[in-house]
Amino acid sequence: MTISYDDFQKVDIRVGRITRAEPYPEARKPAIKLWVDFGGEIGEKRSSAQITRHYTPEGLIGRQVLAVVNFPPRQIGKVMSEVLVLGVPDAEGEVVLIVPGHEVPLGGRLY
């Protein structure tokens, strides 16, 4: 399927910093609840992610991540997910987070 650049521009992908992370044992698949700060314009948003294979809640605090910030909120079990934190599968299908290669300002948009 081919999309136009204008279609791509509709997806608002921003850089945020994980400020808080907690285990999410109630999830159907092992997951971690996340609070991600995107800076002034967007602020802090919540999410959950099935990333327990490569990450611990403690190890996530302070990390910058990329996330889609303009999807409507979605109920994921008991968590209202406000953003979609992005990742790609490793060779075993476990999620590896997409992160900037260097420290960048919070709220920076992916183009």
mmCIF file of N, CA and C in Angstrom, residues 15-100:
data_model
loop_
_atom_site.group_PDB
_atom_site.id
_atom_site.type_symbol
_atom_site.label_atom_id
_atom_site.label_comp_id
_atom_site.label_asym_id
_atom_site.label_seq_id
_atom_site.Cartn_x
_atom_site.Cartn_y
_atom_site.Cartn_z
ATOM 1 N N VAL A 15 9.033 13.119 20.427
ATOM 2 C CA VAL A 15 9.991 12.608 21.399
ATOM 3 C C VAL A 15 9.503 12.951 22.796
ATOM 4 N N GLY A 16 9.520 11.956 23.665
ATOM 5 C CA GLY A 16 9.179 12.169 25.067
ATOM 6 C C GLY A 16 10.168 11.458 25.961
ATOM 7 N N ARG A 17 10.114 11.804 27.243
ATOM 8 C CA ARG A 17 10.986 11.158 28.232
ATOM 9 C C ARG A 17 10.113 10.397 29.227
ATOM 10 N N ILE A 18 10.458 9.157 29.466
ATOM 11 C CA ILE A 18 9.727 8.353 30.441
ATOM 12 C C ILE A 18 10.048 8.884 31.841
ATOM 13 N N THR A 19 9.005 9.319 32.535
ATOM 14 C CA THR A 19 9.179 9.881 33.876
ATOM 15 C C THR A 19 8.801 8.897 34.968
ATOM 16 N N ARG A 20 7.991 7.930 34.611
ATOM 17 C CA ARG A 20 7.521 6.941 35.577
ATOM 18 C C ARG A 20 7.194 5.662 34.825
ATOM 19 N N ALA A 21 7.474 4.526 35.437
ATOM 20 C CA ALA A 21 7.177 3.222 34.830
ATOM 21 C C ALA A 21 6.869 2.237 35.949
ATOM 22 N N GLU A 22 5.804 1.456 35.750
ATOM 23 C CA GLU A 22 5.388 0.477 36.754
ATOM 24 C C GLU A 22 5.012 -0.830 36.074
ATOM 25 N N PRO A 23 5.221 -1.948 36.758
ATOM 26 C CA PRO A 23 4.736 -3.224 36.222
ATOM 27 C C PRO A 23 3.220 -3.148 36.019
ATOM 28 N N TYR A 24 2.738 -3.907 35.056
ATOM 29 C CA TYR A 24 1.299 -3.947 34.767
ATOM 30 C C TYR A 24 0.855 -5.410 34.799
ATOM 31 N N PRO A 25 0.802 -6.004 36.002
ATOM 32 C CA PRO A 25 0.504 -7.436 36.104
ATOM 33 C C PRO A 25 -0.907 -7.814 35.666
ATOM 34 N N GLU A 26 -1.836 -6.852 35.632
ATOM 35 C CA GLU A 26 -3.211 -7.163 35.224
ATOM 36 C C GLU A 26 -3.353 -7.338 33.710
ATOM 37 N N ALA A 27 -2.358 -6.941 32.946
ATOM 38 C CA ALA A 27 -2.424 -7.045 31.483
ATOM 39 C C ALA A 27 -2.466 -8.511 31.053
ATOM 40 N N ARG A 28 -3.112 -8.764 29.908
ATOM 41 C CA ARG A 28 -3.177 -10.137 29.386
ATOM 42 C C ARG A 28 -1.788 -10.676 29.065
ATOM 43 N N LYS A 29 -0.950 -9.839 28.443
ATOM 44 C CA LYS A 29 0.450 -10.186 28.170
ATOM 45 C C LYS A 29 1.306 -9.292 29.050
ATOM 46 N N PRO A 30 2.480 -9.764 29.490
ATOM 47 C CA PRO A 30 3.324 -8.941 30.355
ATOM 48 C C PRO A 30 3.553 -7.554 29.741
ATOM 49 N N ALA A 31 3.350 -6.516 30.558
ATOM 50 C CA ALA A 31 3.462 -5.139 30.075
ATOM 51 C C ALA A 31 3.963 -4.231 31.188
ATOM 52 N N ILE A 32 4.284 -3.007 30.787
ATOM 53 C CA ILE A 32 4.722 -1.976 31.718
ATOM 54 C C ILE A 32 3.881 -0.729 31.465
ATOM 55 N N LYS A 33 3.372 -0.128 32.554
ATOM 56 C CA LYS A 33 2.657 1.146 32.454
ATOM 57 C C LYS A 33 3.696 2.259 32.390
ATOM 58 N N LEU A 34 3.477 3.213 31.494
ATOM 59 C CA LEU A 34 4.439 4.290 31.270
ATOM 60 C C LEU A 34 3.775 5.660 31.396
ATOM 61 N N TRP A 35 4.533 6.607 31.921
ATOM 62 C CA TRP A 35 4.173 8.023 31.917
ATOM 63 C C TRP A 35 5.287 8.708 31.137
ATOM 64 N N VAL A 36 4.916 9.402 30.061
ATOM 65 C CA VAL A 36 5.910 9.989 29.148
ATOM 66 C C VAL A 36 5.670 11.489 29.061
ATOM 67 N N ASP A 37 6.726 12.269 29.315
ATOM 68 C CA ASP A 37 6.657 13.733 29.257
ATOM 69 C C ASP A 37 7.116 14.199 27.880
ATOM 70 N N PHE A 38 6.229 14.910 27.176
ATOM 71 C CA PHE A 38 6.532 15.430 25.846
ATOM 72 C C PHE A 38 6.815 16.928 25.867
ATOM 73 N N GLY A 39 6.952 17.511 27.041
ATOM 74 C CA GLY A 39 7.241 18.936 27.135
ATOM 75 C C GLY A 39 5.978 19.777 27.154
ATOM 76 N N GLY A 40 6.188 21.096 27.113
ATOM 77 C CA GLY A 40 5.137 22.079 27.325
ATOM 78 C C GLY A 40 3.859 21.934 26.535
ATOM 79 N N GLU A 41 3.927 21.845 25.225
ATOM 80 C CA GLU A 41 2.725 21.831 24.388
ATOM 81 C C GLU A 41 1.841 20.609 24.635
ATOM 82 N N ILE A 42 2.451 19.453 24.809
ATOM 83 C CA ILE A 42 1.701 18.199 24.942
ATOM 84 C C ILE A 42 1.611 17.748 26.391
ATOM 85 N N GLY A 43 2.660 17.926 27.155
ATOM 86 C CA GLY A 43 2.680 17.523 28.559
ATOM 87 C C GLY A 43 2.920 16.039 28.735
ATOM 88 N N GLU A 44 2.513 15.543 29.896
ATOM 89 C CA GLU A 44 2.724 14.135 30.229
ATOM 90 C C GLU A 44 1.518 13.301 29.806
ATOM 91 N N LYS A 45 1.784 12.156 29.202
ATOM 92 C CA LYS A 45 0.739 11.239 28.734
ATOM 93 C C LYS A 45 1.046 9.835 29.241
ATOM 94 N N ARG A 46 -0.002 9.025 29.326
ATOM 95 C CA ARG A 46 0.132 7.642 29.796
ATOM 96 C C ARG A 46 0.055 6.658 28.637
ATOM 97 N N SER A 47 0.675 5.507 28.871
ATOM 98 C CA SER A 47 0.619 4.427 27.895
ATOM 99 C C SER A 47 0.937 3.120 28.608
ATOM 100 N N SER A 48 0.819 2.036 27.896
ATOM 101 C CA SER A 48 1.328 0.753 28.371
ATOM 102 C C SER A 48 1.999 0.086 27.177
ATOM 103 N N ALA A 49 2.987 -0.736 27.474
ATOM 104 C CA ALA A 49 3.737 -1.360 26.386
ATOM 105 C C ALA A 49 4.185 -2.759 26.794
ATOM 106 N N GLN A 50 4.134 -3.682 25.838
ATOM 107 C CA GLN A 50 4.584 -5.054 26.064
ATOM 108 C C GLN A 50 6.079 -5.127 25.762
ATOM 109 N N ILE A 51 6.860 -4.621 26.703
ATOM 110 C CA ILE A 51 8.307 -4.472 26.497
ATOM 111 C C ILE A 51 9.112 -5.118 27.622
ATOM 112 N N THR A 52 8.509 -6.081 28.324
ATOM 113 C CA THR A 52 9.153 -6.643 29.512
ATOM 114 C C THR A 52 10.352 -7.535 29.210
ATOM 115 N N ARG A 53 10.486 -7.983 27.993
ATOM 116 C CA ARG A 53 11.619 -8.874 27.650
ATOM 117 C C ARG A 53 12.954 -8.132 27.721
ATOM 118 N N HIS A 54 12.976 -6.884 27.238
ATOM 119 C CA HIS A 54 14.232 -6.130 27.166
ATOM 120 C C HIS A 54 14.343 -5.000 28.187
ATOM 121 N N TYR A 55 13.254 -4.684 28.890
ATOM 122 C CA TYR A 55 13.255 -3.507 29.764
ATOM 123 C C TYR A 55 12.628 -3.820 31.116
ATOM 124 N N THR A 56 13.111 -3.103 32.135
ATOM 125 C CA THR A 56 12.495 -3.134 33.461
ATOM 126 C C THR A 56 11.935 -1.745 33.727
ATOM 127 N N PRO A 57 10.941 -1.638 34.592
ATOM 128 C CA PRO A 57 10.426 -0.302 34.900
ATOM 129 C C PRO A 57 11.529 0.654 35.381
ATOM 130 N N GLU A 58 12.397 0.184 36.248
ATOM 131 C CA GLU A 58 13.467 1.034 36.773
ATOM 132 C C GLU A 58 14.421 1.504 35.669
ATOM 133 N N GLY A 59 14.709 0.626 34.726
ATOM 134 C CA GLY A 59 15.644 0.945 33.647
ATOM 135 C C GLY A 59 15.079 1.887 32.590
ATOM 136 N N LEU A 60 13.761 2.088 32.615
ATOM 137 C CA LEU A 60 13.123 2.952 31.617
ATOM 138 C C LEU A 60 13.088 4.425 32.031
ATOM 139 N N ILE A 61 13.155 4.692 33.318
ATOM 140 C CA ILE A 61 13.056 6.066 33.803
ATOM 141 C C ILE A 61 14.184 6.909 33.201
ATOM 142 N N GLY A 62 13.796 8.048 32.615
ATOM 143 C CA GLY A 62 14.774 8.963 32.030
ATOM 144 C C GLY A 62 15.081 8.716 30.562
ATOM 145 N N ARG A 63 14.625 7.603 30.008
ATOM 146 C CA ARG A 63 14.882 7.313 28.586
ATOM 147 C C ARG A 63 13.998 8.160 27.686
ATOM 148 N N GLN A 64 14.561 8.600 26.586
ATOM 149 C CA GLN A 64 13.753 9.247 25.554
ATOM 150 C C GLN A 64 13.218 8.172 24.610
ATOM 151 N N VAL A 65 11.964 8.365 24.167
ATOM 152 C CA VAL A 65 11.308 7.424 23.256
ATOM 153 C C VAL A 65 10.525 8.208 22.217
ATOM 154 N N LEU A 66 10.137 7.532 21.149
ATOM 155 C CA LEU A 66 9.261 8.114 20.137
ATOM 156 C C LEU A 66 7.872 7.521 20.307
ATOM 157 N N ALA A 67 6.858 8.379 20.134
ATOM 158 C CA ALA A 67 5.482 7.916 20.294
ATOM 159 C C ALA A 67 4.550 8.705 19.391
ATOM 160 N N VAL A 68 3.478 8.042 18.955
ATOM 161 C CA VAL A 68 2.407 8.715 18.223
ATOM 162 C C VAL A 68 1.531 9.376 19.279
ATOM 163 N N VAL A 69 1.339 10.708 19.143
ATOM 164 C CA VAL A 69 0.607 11.460 20.166
ATOM 165 C C VAL A 69 -0.782 11.900 19.721
ATOM 166 N N ASN A 70 -1.166 11.618 18.469
ATOM 167 C CA ASN A 70 -2.477 12.107 18.009
ATOM 168 C C ASN A 70 -3.488 10.996 17.699
ATOM 169 N N PHE A 71 -3.298 9.814 18.269
ATOM 170 C CA PHE A 71 -4.360 8.813 18.243
ATOM 171 C C PHE A 71 -5.341 9.140 19.358
ATOM 172 N N PRO A 72 -6.609 8.768 19.216
ATOM 173 C CA PRO A 72 -7.529 8.970 20.338
ATOM 174 C C PRO A 72 -7.146 8.041 21.494
ATOM 175 N N PRO A 73 -7.422 8.432 22.745
ATOM 176 C CA PRO A 73 -7.136 7.550 23.883
ATOM 177 C C PRO A 73 -7.830 6.201 23.706
ATOM 178 N N ARG A 74 -7.167 5.164 24.226
ATOM 179 C CA ARG A 74 -7.691 3.807 24.071
ATOM 180 C C ARG A 74 -7.556 3.069 25.400
ATOM 181 N N GLN A 75 -8.619 2.418 25.811
ATOM 182 C CA GLN A 75 -8.596 1.650 27.055
ATOM 183 C C GLN A 75 -7.847 0.348 26.833
ATOM 184 N N ILE A 76 -6.764 0.140 27.598
ATOM 185 C CA ILE A 76 -5.981 -1.095 27.535
ATOM 186 C C ILE A 76 -6.085 -1.724 28.930
ATOM 187 N N GLY A 77 -7.042 -2.615 29.102
ATOM 188 C CA GLY A 77 -7.290 -3.156 30.437
ATOM 189 C C GLY A 77 -7.742 -2.027 31.347
ATOM 190 N N LYS A 78 -7.028 -1.836 32.457
ATOM 191 C CA LYS A 78 -7.371 -0.774 33.405
ATOM 192 C C LYS A 78 -6.665 0.544 33.096
ATOM 193 N N VAL A 79 -5.833 0.572 32.064
ATOM 194 C CA VAL A 79 -5.065 1.770 31.729
ATOM 195 C C VAL A 79 -5.682 2.471 30.524
ATOM 196 N N MET A 80 -5.871 3.786 30.626
ATOM 197 C CA MET A 80 -6.281 4.582 29.471
ATOM 198 C C MET A 80 -4.999 5.025 28.772
ATOM 199 N N SER A 81 -4.711 4.421 27.628
ATOM 200 C CA SER A 81 -3.497 4.729 26.881
ATOM 201 C C SER A 81 -3.746 5.962 26.017
ATOM 202 N N GLU A 82 -2.914 6.986 26.216
ATOM 203 C CA GLU A 82 -3.078 8.255 25.514
ATOM 204 C C GLU A 82 -2.125 8.418 24.329
ATOM 205 N N VAL A 83 -1.062 7.625 24.307
ATOM 206 C CA VAL A 83 -0.085 7.676 23.219
ATOM 207 C C VAL A 83 0.346 6.255 22.881
ATOM 208 N N LEU A 84 0.900 6.080 21.683
ATOM 209 C CA LEU A 84 1.434 4.789 21.267
ATOM 210 C C LEU A 84 2.955 4.901 21.197
ATOM 211 N N VAL A 85 3.627 4.300 22.178
ATOM 212 C CA VAL A 85 5.089 4.278 22.198
ATOM 213 C C VAL A 85 5.534 3.300 21.109
ATOM 214 N N LEU A 86 6.512 3.714 20.304
ATOM 215 C CA LEU A 86 6.896 2.940 19.117
ATOM 216 C C LEU A 86 8.082 2.013 19.367
ATOM 217 N N GLY A 87 8.033 0.868 18.717
ATOM 218 C CA GLY A 87 9.115 -0.096 18.787
ATOM 219 C C GLY A 87 9.085 -0.991 17.575
ATOM 220 N N VAL A 88 10.118 -1.791 17.444
ATOM 221 C CA VAL A 88 10.202 -2.777 16.362
ATOM 222 C C VAL A 88 10.553 -4.131 16.981
ATOM 223 N N PRO A 89 10.139 -5.233 16.333
ATOM 224 C CA PRO A 89 10.432 -6.552 16.903
ATOM 225 C C PRO A 89 11.877 -6.968 16.654
ATOM 226 N N ASP A 90 12.451 -7.649 17.653
ATOM 227 C CA ASP A 90 13.765 -8.251 17.455
ATOM 228 C C ASP A 90 13.573 -9.597 16.746
ATOM 229 N N ALA A 91 14.613 -10.396 16.648
ATOM 230 C CA ALA A 91 14.549 -11.674 15.928
ATOM 231 C C ALA A 91 13.539 -12.647 16.545
ATOM 232 N N GLU A 92 13.248 -12.496 17.839
ATOM 233 C CA GLU A 92 12.280 -13.373 18.513
ATOM 234 C C GLU A 92 10.899 -12.737 18.595
ATOM 235 N N GLY A 93 10.720 -11.561 17.993
ATOM 236 C CA GLY A 93 9.425 -10.893 18.009
ATOM 237 C C GLY A 93 9.173 -10.033 19.231
ATOM 238 N N GLU A 94 10.189 -9.833 20.068
ATOM 239 C CA GLU A 94 10.045 -9.000 21.269
ATOM 240 C C GLU A 94 10.336 -7.536 20.916
ATOM 241 N N VAL A 95 9.574 -6.625 21.505
ATOM 242 C CA VAL A 95 9.645 -5.209 21.139
ATOM 243 C C VAL A 95 10.916 -4.543 21.667
ATOM 244 N N VAL A 96 11.564 -3.803 20.752
ATOM 245 C CA VAL A 96 12.710 -2.945 21.074
ATOM 246 C C VAL A 96 12.254 -1.520 20.787
ATOM 247 N N LEU A 97 12.365 -0.646 21.775
ATOM 248 C CA LEU A 97 11.895 0.728 21.624
ATOM 249 C C LEU A 97 12.695 1.501 20.588
ATOM 250 N N ILE A 98 12.005 2.390 19.878
ATOM 251 C CA ILE A 98 12.661 3.315 18.953
ATOM 252 C C ILE A 98 13.039 4.556 19.758
ATOM 253 N N VAL A 99 14.319 4.889 19.744
ATOM 254 C CA VAL A 99 14.817 6.013 20.533
ATOM 255 C C VAL A 99 15.706 6.896 19.666
ATOM 256 N N PRO A 100 15.822 8.194 20.001
ATOM 257 C CA PRO A 100 16.752 9.046 19.267
ATOM 258 C C PRO A 100 18.196 8.598 19.534
#
